[in-house]
XYZ file of C-alpha atoms in Angstrom:
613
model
C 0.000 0.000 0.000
C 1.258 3.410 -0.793
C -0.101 6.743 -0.679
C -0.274 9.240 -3.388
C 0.805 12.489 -4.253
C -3.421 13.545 -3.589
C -3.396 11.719 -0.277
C -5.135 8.971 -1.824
C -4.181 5.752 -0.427
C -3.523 2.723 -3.547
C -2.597 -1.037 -3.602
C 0.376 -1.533 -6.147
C 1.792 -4.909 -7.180
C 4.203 -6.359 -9.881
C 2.667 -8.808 -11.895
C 4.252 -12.531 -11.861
C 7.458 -13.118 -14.098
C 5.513 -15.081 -16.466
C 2.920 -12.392 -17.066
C 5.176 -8.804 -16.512
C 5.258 -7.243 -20.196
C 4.208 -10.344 -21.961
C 1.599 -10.573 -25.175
C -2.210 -11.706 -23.984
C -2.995 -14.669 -25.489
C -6.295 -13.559 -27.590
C -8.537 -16.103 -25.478
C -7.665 -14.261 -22.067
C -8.270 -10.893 -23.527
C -12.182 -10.912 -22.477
C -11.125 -12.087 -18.793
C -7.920 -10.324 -17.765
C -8.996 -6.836 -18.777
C -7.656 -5.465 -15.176
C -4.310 -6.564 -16.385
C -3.860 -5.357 -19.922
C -1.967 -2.014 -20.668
C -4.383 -0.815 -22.772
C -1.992 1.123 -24.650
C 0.794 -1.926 -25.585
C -2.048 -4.112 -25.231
C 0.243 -6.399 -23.523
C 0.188 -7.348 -19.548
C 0.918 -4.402 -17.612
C 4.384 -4.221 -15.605
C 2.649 -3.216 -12.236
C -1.096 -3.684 -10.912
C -2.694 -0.069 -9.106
C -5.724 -0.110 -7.671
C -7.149 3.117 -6.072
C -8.360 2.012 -2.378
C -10.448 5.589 -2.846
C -9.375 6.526 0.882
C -6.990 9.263 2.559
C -7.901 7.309 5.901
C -5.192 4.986 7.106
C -7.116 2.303 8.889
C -10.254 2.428 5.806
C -7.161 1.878 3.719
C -5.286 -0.926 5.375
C -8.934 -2.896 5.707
C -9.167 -2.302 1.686
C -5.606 -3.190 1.075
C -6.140 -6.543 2.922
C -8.927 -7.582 0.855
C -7.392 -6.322 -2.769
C -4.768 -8.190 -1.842
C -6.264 -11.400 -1.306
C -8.909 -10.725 -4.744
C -5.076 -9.943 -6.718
C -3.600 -12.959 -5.696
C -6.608 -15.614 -7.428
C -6.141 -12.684 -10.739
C -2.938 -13.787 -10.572
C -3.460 -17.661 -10.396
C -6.520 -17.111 -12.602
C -4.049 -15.329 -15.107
C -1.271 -17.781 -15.421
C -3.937 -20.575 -15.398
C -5.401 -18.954 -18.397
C -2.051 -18.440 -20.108
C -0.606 -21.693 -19.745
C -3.608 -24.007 -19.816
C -5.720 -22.373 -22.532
C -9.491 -21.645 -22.802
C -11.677 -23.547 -20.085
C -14.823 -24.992 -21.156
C -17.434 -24.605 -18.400
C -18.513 -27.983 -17.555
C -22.431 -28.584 -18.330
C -23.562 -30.415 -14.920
C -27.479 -31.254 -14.168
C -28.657 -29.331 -11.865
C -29.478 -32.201 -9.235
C -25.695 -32.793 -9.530
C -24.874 -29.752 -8.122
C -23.776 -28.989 -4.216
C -26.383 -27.362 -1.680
C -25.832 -24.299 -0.689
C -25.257 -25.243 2.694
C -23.195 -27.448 2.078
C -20.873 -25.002 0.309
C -21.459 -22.755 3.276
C -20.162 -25.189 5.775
C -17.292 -26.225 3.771
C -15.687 -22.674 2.909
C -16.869 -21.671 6.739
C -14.904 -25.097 7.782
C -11.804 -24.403 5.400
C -11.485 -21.153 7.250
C -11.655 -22.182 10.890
C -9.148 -24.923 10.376
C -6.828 -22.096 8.573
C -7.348 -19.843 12.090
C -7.015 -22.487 14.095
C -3.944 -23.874 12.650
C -2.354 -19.793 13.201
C -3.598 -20.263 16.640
C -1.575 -23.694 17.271
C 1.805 -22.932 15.434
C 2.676 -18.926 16.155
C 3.334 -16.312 13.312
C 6.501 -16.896 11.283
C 9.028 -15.343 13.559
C 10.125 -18.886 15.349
C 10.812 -20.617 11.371
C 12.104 -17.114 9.986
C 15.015 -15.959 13.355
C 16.856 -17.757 15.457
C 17.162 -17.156 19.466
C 20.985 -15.583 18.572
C 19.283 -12.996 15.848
C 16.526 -11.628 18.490
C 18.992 -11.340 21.419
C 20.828 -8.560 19.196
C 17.936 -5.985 20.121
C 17.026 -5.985 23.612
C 13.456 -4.395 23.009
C 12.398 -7.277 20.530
C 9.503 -9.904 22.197
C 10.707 -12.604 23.494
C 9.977 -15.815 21.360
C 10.217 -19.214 22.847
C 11.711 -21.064 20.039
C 10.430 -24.431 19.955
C 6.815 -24.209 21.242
C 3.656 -24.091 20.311
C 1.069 -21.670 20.407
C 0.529 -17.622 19.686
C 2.369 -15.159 21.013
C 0.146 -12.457 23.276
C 1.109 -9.914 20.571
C 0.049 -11.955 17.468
C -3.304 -12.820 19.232
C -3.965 -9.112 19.009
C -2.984 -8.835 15.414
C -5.783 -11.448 14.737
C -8.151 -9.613 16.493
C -6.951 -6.178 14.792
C -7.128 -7.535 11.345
C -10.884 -8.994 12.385
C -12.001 -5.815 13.822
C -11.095 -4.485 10.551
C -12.128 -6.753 7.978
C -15.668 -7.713 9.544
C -17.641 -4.699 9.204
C -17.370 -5.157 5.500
C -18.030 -8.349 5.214
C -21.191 -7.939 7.277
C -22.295 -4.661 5.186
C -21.873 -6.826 2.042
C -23.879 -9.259 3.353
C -26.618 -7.052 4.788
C -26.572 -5.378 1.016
C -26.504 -9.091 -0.560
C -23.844 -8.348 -2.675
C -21.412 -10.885 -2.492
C -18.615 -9.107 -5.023
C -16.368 -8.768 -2.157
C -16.258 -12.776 -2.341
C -15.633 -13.377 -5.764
C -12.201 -14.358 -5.910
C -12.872 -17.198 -3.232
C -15.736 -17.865 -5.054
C -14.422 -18.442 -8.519
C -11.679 -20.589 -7.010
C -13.893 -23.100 -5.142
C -16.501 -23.169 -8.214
C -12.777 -24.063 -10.520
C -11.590 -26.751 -7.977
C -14.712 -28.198 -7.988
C -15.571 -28.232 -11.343
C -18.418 -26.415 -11.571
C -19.882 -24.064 -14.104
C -18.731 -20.134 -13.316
C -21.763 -18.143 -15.102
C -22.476 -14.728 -13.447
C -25.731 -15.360 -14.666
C -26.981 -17.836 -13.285
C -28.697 -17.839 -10.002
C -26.620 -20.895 -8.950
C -23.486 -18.160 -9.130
C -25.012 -15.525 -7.054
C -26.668 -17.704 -4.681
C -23.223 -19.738 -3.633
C -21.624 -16.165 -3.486
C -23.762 -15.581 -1.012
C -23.366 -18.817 1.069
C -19.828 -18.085 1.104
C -20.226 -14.457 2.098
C -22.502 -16.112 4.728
C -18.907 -18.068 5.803
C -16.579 -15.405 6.199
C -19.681 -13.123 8.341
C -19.802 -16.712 10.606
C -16.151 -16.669 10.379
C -15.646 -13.491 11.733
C -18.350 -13.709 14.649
C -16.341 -16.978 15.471
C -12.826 -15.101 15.818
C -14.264 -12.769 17.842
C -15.297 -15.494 20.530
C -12.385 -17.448 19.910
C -10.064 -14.096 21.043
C -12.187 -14.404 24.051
C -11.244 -17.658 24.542
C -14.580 -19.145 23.593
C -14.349 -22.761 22.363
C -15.753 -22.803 18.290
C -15.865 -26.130 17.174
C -15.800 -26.027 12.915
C -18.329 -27.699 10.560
C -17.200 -31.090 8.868
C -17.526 -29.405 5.283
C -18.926 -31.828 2.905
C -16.360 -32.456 0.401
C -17.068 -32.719 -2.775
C -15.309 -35.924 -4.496
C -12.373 -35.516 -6.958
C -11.997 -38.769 -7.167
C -8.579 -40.668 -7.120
C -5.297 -39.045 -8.584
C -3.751 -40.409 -11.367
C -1.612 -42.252 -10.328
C -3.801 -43.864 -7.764
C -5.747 -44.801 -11.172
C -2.765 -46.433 -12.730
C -1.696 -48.913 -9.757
C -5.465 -49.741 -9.399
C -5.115 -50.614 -13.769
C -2.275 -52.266 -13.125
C -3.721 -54.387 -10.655
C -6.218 -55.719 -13.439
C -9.078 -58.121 -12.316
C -8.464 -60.066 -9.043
C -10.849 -62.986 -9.891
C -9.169 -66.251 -11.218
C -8.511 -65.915 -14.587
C -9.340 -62.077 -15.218
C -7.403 -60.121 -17.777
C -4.167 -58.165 -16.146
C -2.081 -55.921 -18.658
C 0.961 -56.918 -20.056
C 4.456 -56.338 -18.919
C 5.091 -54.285 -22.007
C 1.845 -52.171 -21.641
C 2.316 -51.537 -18.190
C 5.535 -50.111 -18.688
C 4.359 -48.092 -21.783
C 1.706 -47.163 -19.197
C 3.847 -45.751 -16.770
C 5.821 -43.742 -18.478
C 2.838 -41.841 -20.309
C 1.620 -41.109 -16.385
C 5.096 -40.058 -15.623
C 5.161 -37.418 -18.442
C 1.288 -36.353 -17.245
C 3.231 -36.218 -13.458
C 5.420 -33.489 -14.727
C 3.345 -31.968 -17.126
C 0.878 -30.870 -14.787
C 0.978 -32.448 -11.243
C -0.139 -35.690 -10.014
C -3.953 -34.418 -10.178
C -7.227 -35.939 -8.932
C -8.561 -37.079 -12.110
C -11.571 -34.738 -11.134
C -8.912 -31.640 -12.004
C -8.179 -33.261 -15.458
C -10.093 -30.938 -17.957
C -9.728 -31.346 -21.549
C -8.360 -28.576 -22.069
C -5.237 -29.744 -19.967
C -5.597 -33.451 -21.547
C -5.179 -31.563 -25.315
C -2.402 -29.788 -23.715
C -0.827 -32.586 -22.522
C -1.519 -34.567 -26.039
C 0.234 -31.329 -27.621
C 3.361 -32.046 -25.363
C 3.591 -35.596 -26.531
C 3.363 -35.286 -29.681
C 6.671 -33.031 -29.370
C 8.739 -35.523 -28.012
C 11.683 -37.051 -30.061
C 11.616 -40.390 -32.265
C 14.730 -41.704 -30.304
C 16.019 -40.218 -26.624
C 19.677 -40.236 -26.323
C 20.527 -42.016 -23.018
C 20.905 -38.415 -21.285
C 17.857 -37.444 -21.768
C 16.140 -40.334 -20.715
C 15.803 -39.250 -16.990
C 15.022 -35.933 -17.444
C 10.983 -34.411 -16.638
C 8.988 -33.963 -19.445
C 9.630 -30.188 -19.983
C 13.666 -30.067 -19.352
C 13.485 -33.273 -22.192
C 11.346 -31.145 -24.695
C 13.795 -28.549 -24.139
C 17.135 -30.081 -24.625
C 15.529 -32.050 -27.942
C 13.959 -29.156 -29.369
C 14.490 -28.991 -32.905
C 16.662 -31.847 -32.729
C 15.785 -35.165 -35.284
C 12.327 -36.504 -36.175
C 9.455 -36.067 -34.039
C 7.497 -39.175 -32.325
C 4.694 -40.568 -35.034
C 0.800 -39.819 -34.285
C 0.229 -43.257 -33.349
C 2.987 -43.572 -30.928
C 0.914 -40.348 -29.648
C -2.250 -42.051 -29.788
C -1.052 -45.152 -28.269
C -0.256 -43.132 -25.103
C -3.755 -41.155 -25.255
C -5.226 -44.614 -25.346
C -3.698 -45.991 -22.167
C -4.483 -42.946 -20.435
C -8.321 -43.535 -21.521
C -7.949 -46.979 -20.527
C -6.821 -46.017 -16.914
C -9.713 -43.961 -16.064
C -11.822 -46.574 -17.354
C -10.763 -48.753 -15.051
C -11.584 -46.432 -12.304
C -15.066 -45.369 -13.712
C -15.870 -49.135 -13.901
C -15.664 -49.831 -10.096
C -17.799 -46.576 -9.312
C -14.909 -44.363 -7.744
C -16.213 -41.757 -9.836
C -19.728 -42.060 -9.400
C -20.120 -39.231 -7.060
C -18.544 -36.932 -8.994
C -20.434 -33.972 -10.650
C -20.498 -34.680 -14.455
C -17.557 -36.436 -15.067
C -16.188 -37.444 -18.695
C -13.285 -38.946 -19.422
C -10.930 -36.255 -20.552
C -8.578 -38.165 -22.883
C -11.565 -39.678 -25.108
C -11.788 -38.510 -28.656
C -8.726 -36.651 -27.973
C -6.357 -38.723 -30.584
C -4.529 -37.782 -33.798
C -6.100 -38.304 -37.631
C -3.108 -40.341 -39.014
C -2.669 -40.197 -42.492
C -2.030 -43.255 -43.679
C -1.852 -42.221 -47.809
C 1.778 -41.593 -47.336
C 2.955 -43.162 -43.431
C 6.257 -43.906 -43.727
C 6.037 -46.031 -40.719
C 3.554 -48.355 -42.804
C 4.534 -51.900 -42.926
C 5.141 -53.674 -46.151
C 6.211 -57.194 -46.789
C 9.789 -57.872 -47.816
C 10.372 -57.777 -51.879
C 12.086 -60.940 -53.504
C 14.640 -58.476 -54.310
C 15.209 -57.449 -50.570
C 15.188 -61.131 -49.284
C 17.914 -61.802 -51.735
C 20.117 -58.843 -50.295
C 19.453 -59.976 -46.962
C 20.119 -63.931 -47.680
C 23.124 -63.784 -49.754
C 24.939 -61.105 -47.107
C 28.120 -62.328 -45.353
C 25.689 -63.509 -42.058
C 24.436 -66.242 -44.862
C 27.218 -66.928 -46.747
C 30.219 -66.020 -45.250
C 29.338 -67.249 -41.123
C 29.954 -63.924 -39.875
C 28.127 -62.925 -36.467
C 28.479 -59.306 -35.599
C 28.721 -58.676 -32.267
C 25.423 -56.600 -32.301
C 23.476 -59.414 -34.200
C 23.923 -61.447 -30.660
C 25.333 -64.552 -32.276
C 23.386 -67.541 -33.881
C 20.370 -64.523 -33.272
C 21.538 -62.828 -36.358
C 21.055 -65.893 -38.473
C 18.036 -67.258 -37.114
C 15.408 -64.406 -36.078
C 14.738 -63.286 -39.596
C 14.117 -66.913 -41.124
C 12.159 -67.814 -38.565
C 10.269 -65.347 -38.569
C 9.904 -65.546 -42.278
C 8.992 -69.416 -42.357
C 6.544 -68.867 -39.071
C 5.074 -65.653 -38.553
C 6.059 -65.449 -35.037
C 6.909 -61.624 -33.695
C 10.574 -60.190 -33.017
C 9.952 -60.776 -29.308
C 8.089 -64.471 -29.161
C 11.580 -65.636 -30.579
C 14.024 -63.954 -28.674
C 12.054 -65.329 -25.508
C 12.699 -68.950 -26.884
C 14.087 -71.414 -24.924
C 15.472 -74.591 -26.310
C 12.551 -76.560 -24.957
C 9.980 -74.731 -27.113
C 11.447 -76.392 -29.901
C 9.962 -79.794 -29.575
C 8.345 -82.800 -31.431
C 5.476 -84.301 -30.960
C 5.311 -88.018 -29.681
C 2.264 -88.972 -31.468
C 3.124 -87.137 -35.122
C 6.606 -86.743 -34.747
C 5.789 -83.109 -36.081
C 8.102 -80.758 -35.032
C 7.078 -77.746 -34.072
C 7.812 -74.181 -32.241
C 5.536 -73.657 -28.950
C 4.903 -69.925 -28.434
C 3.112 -69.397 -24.961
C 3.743 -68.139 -21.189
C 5.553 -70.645 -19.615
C 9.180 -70.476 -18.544
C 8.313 -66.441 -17.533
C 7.686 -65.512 -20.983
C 5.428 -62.852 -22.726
C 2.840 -62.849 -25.457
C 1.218 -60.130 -27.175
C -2.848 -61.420 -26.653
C -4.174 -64.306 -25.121
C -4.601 -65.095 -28.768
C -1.173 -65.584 -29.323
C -0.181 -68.604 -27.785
C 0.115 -71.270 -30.207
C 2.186 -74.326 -31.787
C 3.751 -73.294 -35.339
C 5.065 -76.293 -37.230
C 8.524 -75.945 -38.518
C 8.561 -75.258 -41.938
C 10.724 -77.499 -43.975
C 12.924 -75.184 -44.938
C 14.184 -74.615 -41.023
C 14.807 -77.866 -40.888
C 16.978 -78.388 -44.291
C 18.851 -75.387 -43.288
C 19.838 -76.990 -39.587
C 17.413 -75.842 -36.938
C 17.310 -78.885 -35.431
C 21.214 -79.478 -35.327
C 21.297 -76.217 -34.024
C 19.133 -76.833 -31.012
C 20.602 -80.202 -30.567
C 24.063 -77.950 -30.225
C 22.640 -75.425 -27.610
C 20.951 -78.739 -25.757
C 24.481 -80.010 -25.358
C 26.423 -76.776 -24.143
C 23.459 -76.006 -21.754
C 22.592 -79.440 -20.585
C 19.490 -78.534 -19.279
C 15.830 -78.093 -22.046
C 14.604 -74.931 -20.154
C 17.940 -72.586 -20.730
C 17.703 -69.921 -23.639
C 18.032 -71.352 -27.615
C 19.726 -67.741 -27.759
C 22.623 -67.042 -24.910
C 24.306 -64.224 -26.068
C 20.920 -62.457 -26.646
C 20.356 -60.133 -23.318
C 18.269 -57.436 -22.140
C 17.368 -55.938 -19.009
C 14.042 -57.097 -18.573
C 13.400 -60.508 -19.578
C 9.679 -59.954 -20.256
C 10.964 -58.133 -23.508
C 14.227 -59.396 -24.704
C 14.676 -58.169 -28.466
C 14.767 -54.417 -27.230
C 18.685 -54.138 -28.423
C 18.625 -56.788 -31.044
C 15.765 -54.957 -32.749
C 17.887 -51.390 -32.745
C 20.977 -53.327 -34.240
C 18.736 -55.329 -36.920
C 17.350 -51.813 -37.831
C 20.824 -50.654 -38.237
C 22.150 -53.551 -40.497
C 19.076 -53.343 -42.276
C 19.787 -49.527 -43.522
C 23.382 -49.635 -43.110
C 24.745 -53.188 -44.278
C 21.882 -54.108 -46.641
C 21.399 -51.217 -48.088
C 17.447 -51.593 -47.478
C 16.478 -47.844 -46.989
C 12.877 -48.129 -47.122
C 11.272 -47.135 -43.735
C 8.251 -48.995 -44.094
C 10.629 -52.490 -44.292
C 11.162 -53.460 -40.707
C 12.057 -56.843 -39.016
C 7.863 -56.651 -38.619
C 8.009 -56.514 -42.433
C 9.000 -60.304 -42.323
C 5.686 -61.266 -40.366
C 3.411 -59.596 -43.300
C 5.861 -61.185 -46.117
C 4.534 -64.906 -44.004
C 0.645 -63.033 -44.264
C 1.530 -62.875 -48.304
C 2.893 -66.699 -48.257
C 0.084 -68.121 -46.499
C -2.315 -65.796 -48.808
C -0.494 -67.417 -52.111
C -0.945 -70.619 -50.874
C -4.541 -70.290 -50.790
C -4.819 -70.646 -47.171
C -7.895 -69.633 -45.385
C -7.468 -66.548 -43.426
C -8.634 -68.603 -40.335
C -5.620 -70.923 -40.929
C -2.992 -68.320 -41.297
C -4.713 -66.199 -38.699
C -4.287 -69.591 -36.258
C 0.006 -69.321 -37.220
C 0.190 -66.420 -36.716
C -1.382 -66.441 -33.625
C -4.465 -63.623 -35.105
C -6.644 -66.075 -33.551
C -10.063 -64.347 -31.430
C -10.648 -61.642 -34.432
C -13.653 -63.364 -35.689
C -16.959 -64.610 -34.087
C -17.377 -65.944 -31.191
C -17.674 -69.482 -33.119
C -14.278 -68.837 -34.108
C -12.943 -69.965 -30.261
C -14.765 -72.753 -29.798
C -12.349 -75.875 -30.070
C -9.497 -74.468 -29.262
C -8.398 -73.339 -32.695
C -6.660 -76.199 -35.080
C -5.114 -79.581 -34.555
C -1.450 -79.838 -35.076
C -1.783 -81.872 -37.922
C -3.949 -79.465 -39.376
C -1.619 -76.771 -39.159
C 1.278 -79.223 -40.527
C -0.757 -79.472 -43.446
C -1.103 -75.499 -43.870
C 2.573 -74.801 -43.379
C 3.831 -77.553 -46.020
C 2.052 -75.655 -48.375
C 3.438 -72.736 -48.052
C 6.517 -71.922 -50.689
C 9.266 -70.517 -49.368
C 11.095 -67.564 -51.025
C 13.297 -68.183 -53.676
C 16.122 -66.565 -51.760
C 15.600 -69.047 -49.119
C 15.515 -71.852 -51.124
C 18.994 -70.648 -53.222
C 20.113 -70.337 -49.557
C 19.137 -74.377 -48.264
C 20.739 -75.481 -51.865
C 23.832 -73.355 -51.263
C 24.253 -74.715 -47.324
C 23.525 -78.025 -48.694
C 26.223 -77.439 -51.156
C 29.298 -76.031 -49.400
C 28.323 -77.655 -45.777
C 29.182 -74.207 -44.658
C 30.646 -74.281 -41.279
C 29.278 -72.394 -39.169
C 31.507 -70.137 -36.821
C 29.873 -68.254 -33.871
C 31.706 -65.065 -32.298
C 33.505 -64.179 -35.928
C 33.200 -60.599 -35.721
C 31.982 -58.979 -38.184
């Protein structure tokens, strides 16, 4: 407060950092008006008010309150700025909180605020020490390390009450409850609920919590006389939990025998998308989560990088958009969507056992909130491998030559992309293979590859686990003798068919394989085309199966597709294994692979693990 030149007493303030000088975004033009510099049309540097007063003590009582209504401007500003338009949530009116109820919480929020000055002192036992006040012999003595108020804060308290009551009760006797309407736009905000001026909802909860601070005041008053004032039990209204409350209860997935729990995979994709909402915005009740702060937080994903470097793998969301900033290719829309679709799944989870039921007019704020992909020209499509590209691949030193680069893991290098060509199994259902999986059956003699859970392995779907036949073409080029090699140096069925493959979390071992694949692809092969990935091998088996005239049921039921049809569709368990024998022996093999048995069979190419490459 300052007085000026006239006598005239004002309230001045600077304006947050964020704010001082800066443009108005055109959305908080309408409600910021008090802080635009009508000239620059920018925020203003400094805030004056007029308190319309040459009294001192009129002043100080109007300088309390203006100070109070300029700190929720402030919060409402930045809010505003950073968070973009808010949509005023449409809530029945049955849905809404009674009056009294409103009453008793603000009047309750209050007391507990006095009461809690009354128990721990004013500031001066946190902000000196014993040593500092002992330098001025006139200074109050302050017993450091109690509890309780000082006689000469108690009659602060009842100074600033004797001064601030009198207009709170003259507003109220008017009915006008404008000298409430900071406090009341911020508990309409935190509680979702619709601020319209209009509305007789609006001016009737200003008045119940104008009604608050005239109780409030009354009960300081008896509580400086030492009167006991016991406060309402305000009637919260719910938020419901906080996001990441909502996650562990997703993770947690259905408790009865046999329910659905996410993956491994997911889960972890899962947590990191609620990590980045953590330090985007807060851990919030998922109450606070508008859409306008979900579209924000969709924006901010859809910034991030392609690849992280390993230093910037730790840092918060907003340090990591910074350091990458116009630094290599930005993350694709469905790797955005993806995340958005977790998110919705969370809350989901929450809505369907009720801990949202109570409240007011709750949507899910990630819904509908995902990006229009254009898929005309995604170059993150996948497309099957060309004959020309399989011959690259297969006639490469790895095939020809028995180099293993040190990258490729080993036998890995040589394996992973045949089988996967002559199976349809995914990057990861190999590299979790153990040299069990590969096994024969006793009553066809069929061999086959047995892609499931056991041994602490992942799948995809519950659709995935399966038995694939070995094609014949696996077996010609030395499979078998393979396994029958890695049974012998591990002398025990249930160790890895790849050792030198590693990763940090077993659940998903191909995580470093698949970046070094990528690179040999581009690099070594000379395959530029981003839509032909180590997935690309999994559609080429889709084409095989679709040239042999397979059904789609069949090659859905390799490929472990299986639960996309009718409900028919899982009745039986899917196909025999002869059955799927019988599919697999007519599919043709590429003529790269082929050239590639003939060639083994040939040269009886010796194969030399470790050769680096």
């Amino acid at each position: 407060m300052q007085r000026r030149p006239s006598g005239i007493y004002e309230f001045r303030r600077r304006l947050p950092q964020a704010l001082a000088g800066k443009p108005v975004p055109e959305h908080a033009k309408g409600r910021l008006v008090e802080l635009i510099n009508p000239t620059t049309g920018n925020f203003k540097q400094y805030l004056s008010i007029s308190l319309h007063t040459s009294d001192y003590n009129a002043a100080k009582r109007k300088d309390l309150r203006e100070a109070g209504r300029v700190t929720d401007l402030f919060a409402d500003a930045l809010e505003l700025v950073r968070n973009g338009p808010s949509i005023t949530p449409t809530i029945e009116p049955s849905a809404l909180p009674s009056f009294s109820d409103i009453e008793a919480e603000v009047l309750g929020g209050l007391l507990a605020d006095d009461e809690k000055i009354r128990k721990e002192g004013d500031a001066r036992r946190s902000m000196q020490t014993a040593a500092e006040r002992t330098q001025w012999n006139l200074l109050e003595h302050v017993p450091f390390g109690s509890r309780g108020t000082l006689p000469s804060h108690l009659v602060v308290i009842g100074l600033e009450a004797e001064e601030l009551a009198p207009d709170y009760r003259d507003a109220y006797a008017r009915r006008d409850p404008e000298i409430v309407r900071s406090h009341l736009h911020r508990y309409l905000s935190e509680n979702r609920l619709p601020i319209d001026p209009s509305s007789e909802f609006y001016y009737e909860a200003g008045l119940a919590i104008l009604r608050s601070y005239v109780k409030f005041y009354d009960a300081v008053e008896r509580r400086q006389r030492g009167e006991e004032v016991v406060a309402p039990i305000p009637v919260k209204i719910s938020k419901g939990p906080k996001l990441t409350e909502a996650f562990k209860l997703w993770q947690g997935g259905t408790q009865a025998r046999g329910g659905k729990k996410p993956a491994p995979s997911t889960v972890r994709e899962a947590e990191r998308v609620v990590r980045y909402f953590k330090e985007w915005h807060g851990d919030l009740h998922l109450a606070d989560i508008t859409k306008e702060k979900a579209r924000d937080f969709r924006n901010a994903l859809a910034k991030l990088p392609t690849r992280l470097a390993g230093e910037h793998r730790a840092l918060p969301l907003r340090a990591l958009l910074k350091a990458t900033e116009g630094k290599g290719e930005l993350v694709h829309g469905a790797s955005v969507n993806k995340y958005l679709n977790l998110l919705v799944a969370i809350v989901s989870a929450v809505e369907k056992e009720g801990l949202l039921d109570s409240v007011p007019g709750f949507a899910n704020p990630f819904t509908k909130l995902g990006l229009v992909i254009d898929k005309r020209n995604d170059p993150n499509r996948r497309e099957p491998f060309s004959d020309g590209d399989l011959t690259k691949l297969f006639t490469d030193k790895i095939y020809q030559r028995g180099v293993r680069p040190k990258g490729g893991s080993g036998e890995a290098a040589y394996w992973f992309p045949l089988i996967a060509l002559l199976s349809g199994a995914r990057l990861n259902e190999i590299a979790q293979l153990r040299i069990k999986d590969i096994r024969q059956d006793p009553e066809s003699s069929i061999w086959f590859v047995d892609i499931g859970t056991e041994g602490g392995r992942s799948i995809k779907t519950p659709g995935s686990r399966r038995q694939v036949p070995l094609h014949g073409d696996l077996i010609r080029l030395g499979l078998l003798q393979y396994r029958e090699h890695r049974l012998k140096e591990a002398a025990k069925e249930d160790a890895t068919l790849w050792p030198e493959v590693t990763s940090a979390d077993p659940a998903y071992r191909s995580t470093a394989w698949s970046k070094w694949f990528n690179r040999y692809l581009r690099v070594t092969i000379g395959i530029k085309d981003p839509s032909i990935v180590f997935h690309s091998f999994r559609h080429t088996f889709k084409r095989l199966a679709r040239d042999a005239e397979l059904s789609e049921e069949l090659h859905d039921a390799l490929t472990g597709h299986v639960g996309v049809g009718g409900v028919g569709r899982s009745y039986g368990a899917g196909f025999g294994l002869r059955a799927l024998h019988d599919a697999i022996t007519k599919i043709e093999a590429p003529k790269a692979v082929k050239a590639l048995a003939e060639w083994k069979a040939k040269h009886a190419m010796e194969v030399k693990p470790g050769e680096a490459g």
